[in-house]
C-alpha positions as a printed NumPy array, in Angstrom:
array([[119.275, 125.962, 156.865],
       [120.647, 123.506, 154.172],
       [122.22 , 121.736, 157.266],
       [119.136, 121.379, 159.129],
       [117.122, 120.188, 155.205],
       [119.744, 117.85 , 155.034],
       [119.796, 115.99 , 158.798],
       [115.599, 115.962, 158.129],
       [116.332, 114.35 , 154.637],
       [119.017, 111.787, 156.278],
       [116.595, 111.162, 158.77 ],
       [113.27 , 110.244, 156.985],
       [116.067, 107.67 , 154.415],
       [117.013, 106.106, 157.711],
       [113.64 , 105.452, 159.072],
       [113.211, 103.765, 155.927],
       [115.137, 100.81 , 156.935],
       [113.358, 100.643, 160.29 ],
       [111.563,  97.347, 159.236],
       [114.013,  95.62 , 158.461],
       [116.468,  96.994, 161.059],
       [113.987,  95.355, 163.555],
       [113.546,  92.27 , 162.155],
       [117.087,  92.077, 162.942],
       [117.299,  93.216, 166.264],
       [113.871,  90.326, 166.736],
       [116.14 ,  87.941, 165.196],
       [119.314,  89.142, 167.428],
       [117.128,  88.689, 170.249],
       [115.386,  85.032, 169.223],
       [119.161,  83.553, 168.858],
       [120.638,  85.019, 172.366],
       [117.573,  84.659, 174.979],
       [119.873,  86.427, 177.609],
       [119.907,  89.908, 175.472],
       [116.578,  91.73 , 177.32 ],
       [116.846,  94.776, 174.925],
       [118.172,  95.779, 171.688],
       [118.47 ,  99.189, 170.309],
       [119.688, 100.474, 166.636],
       [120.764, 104.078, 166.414],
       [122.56 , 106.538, 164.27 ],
       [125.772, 107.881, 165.761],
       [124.456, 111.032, 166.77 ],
       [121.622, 109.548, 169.055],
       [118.883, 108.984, 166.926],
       [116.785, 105.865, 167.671],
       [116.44 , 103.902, 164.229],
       [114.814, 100.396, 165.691],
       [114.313,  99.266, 168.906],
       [113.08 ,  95.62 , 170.827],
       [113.409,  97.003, 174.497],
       [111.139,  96.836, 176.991],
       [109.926,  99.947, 178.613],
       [110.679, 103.166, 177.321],
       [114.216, 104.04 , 178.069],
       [115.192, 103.577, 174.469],
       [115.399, 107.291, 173.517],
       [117.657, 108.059, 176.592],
       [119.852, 104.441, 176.169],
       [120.431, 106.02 , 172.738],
       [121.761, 109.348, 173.686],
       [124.351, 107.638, 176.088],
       [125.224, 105.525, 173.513],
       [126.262, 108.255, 171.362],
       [127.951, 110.037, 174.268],
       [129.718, 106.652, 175.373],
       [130.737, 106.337, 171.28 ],
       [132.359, 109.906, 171.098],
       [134.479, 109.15 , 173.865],
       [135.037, 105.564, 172.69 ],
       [135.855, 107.006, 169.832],
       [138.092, 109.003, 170.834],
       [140.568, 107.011, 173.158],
       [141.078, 104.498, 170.221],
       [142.063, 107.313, 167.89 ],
       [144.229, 108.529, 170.322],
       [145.85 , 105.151, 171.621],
       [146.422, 104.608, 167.885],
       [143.804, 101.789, 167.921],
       [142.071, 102.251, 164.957],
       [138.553, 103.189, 164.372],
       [136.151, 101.957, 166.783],
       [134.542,  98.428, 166.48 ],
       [132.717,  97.892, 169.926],
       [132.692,  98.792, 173.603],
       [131.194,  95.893, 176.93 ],
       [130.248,  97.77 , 179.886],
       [129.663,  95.033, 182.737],
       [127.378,  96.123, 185.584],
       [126.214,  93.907, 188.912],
       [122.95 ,  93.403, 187.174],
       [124.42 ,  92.744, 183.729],
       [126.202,  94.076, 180.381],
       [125.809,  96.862, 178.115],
       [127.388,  96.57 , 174.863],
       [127.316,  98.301, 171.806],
       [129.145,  97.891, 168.539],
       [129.72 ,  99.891, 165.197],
       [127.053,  99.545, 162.847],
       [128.404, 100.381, 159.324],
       [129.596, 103.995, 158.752],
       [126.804, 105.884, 160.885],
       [124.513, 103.682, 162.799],
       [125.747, 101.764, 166.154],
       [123.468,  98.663, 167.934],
       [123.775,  98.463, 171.991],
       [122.336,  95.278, 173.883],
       [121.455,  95.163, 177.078],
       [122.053,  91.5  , 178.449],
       [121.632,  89.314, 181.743],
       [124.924,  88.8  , 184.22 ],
       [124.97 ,  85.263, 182.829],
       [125.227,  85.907, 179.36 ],
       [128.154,  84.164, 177.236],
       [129.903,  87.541, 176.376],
       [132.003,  85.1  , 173.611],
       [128.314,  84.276, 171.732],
       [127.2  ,  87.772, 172.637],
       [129.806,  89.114, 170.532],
       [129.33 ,  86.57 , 167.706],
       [125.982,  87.159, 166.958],
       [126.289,  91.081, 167.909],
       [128.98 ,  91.599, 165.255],
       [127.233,  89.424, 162.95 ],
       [123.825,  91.643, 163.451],
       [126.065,  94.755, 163.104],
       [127.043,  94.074, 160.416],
       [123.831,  93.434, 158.526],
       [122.373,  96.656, 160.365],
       [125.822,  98.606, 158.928],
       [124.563,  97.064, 155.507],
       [121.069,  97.908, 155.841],
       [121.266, 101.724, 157.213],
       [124.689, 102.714, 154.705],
       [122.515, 101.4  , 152.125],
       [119.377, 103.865, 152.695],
       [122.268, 106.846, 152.991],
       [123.582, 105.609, 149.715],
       [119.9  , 105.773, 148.164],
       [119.67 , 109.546, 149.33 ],
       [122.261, 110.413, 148.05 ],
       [122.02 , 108.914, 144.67 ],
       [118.738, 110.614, 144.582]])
């Protein structure tokens, strides 16, 4: 029960840095024209923010946070260090997503021509400021 209090609790401080989680991902999205979605979400599959079109954003989420476990895992176990980001290239384009702070991850979706050396530039920068944003409404809660 305290558990379950506790995920609501972490939940509703997250959502609090929606706003400017998106104006991030808007900003993300302004600088690399090629990137046709964005998505913020916690590590457990929660969507925080999202500038996708359609809605797939929920379900992109949930892979992300099955593609992060496993991610996750295979650089703990090839003694690689915690993980920092993972590219998926398809025929019609890339997926990539990349640690977000402590608990939050950001995955792009971008066209087949996409500069994956400026897609990572600005993605790391962006996750980064996300990592910032969404550690710093956990902090709040539990300060409070």
């Amino acid at each position: 029960m305290r558990r379950t209090l506790r995920q609501r609790a972490e939940r509703r401080q997250l959502m609090t840095a929606e706003a400017d989680v998106l104006g991030e991902l808007r900003r993300l999205r302004a600088c690399l024209p090629q990137v046709t979605g964005a998505l913020a979400a916690s590590a457990d599959g929660l969507v925080l923010a999202q500038e996708t079109a359609g809605n797939q954003a929920e379900g992109v989420a949930a892979l992300t946070a099955a593609a992060l476990g496993v991610a996750q895992r295979l650089t703990e176990t090839t003694g690689q260090g915690d993980f920092r980001e993972l590219l998926v290239r398809g025929e019609r384009g890339y997926v990539a997503t990349y640690a977000a702070g402590s608990s939050a991850v950001l995955t792009l979706l971008a066209e087949p021509r996409t500069n994956v050396g400026r897609l990572h530039l600005e993605a790391r920068r962006s996750s980064a400021r996300i990592g910032e944003l969404v550690d710093g409404a956990l902090d709040r809660l539990e300060n409070a």
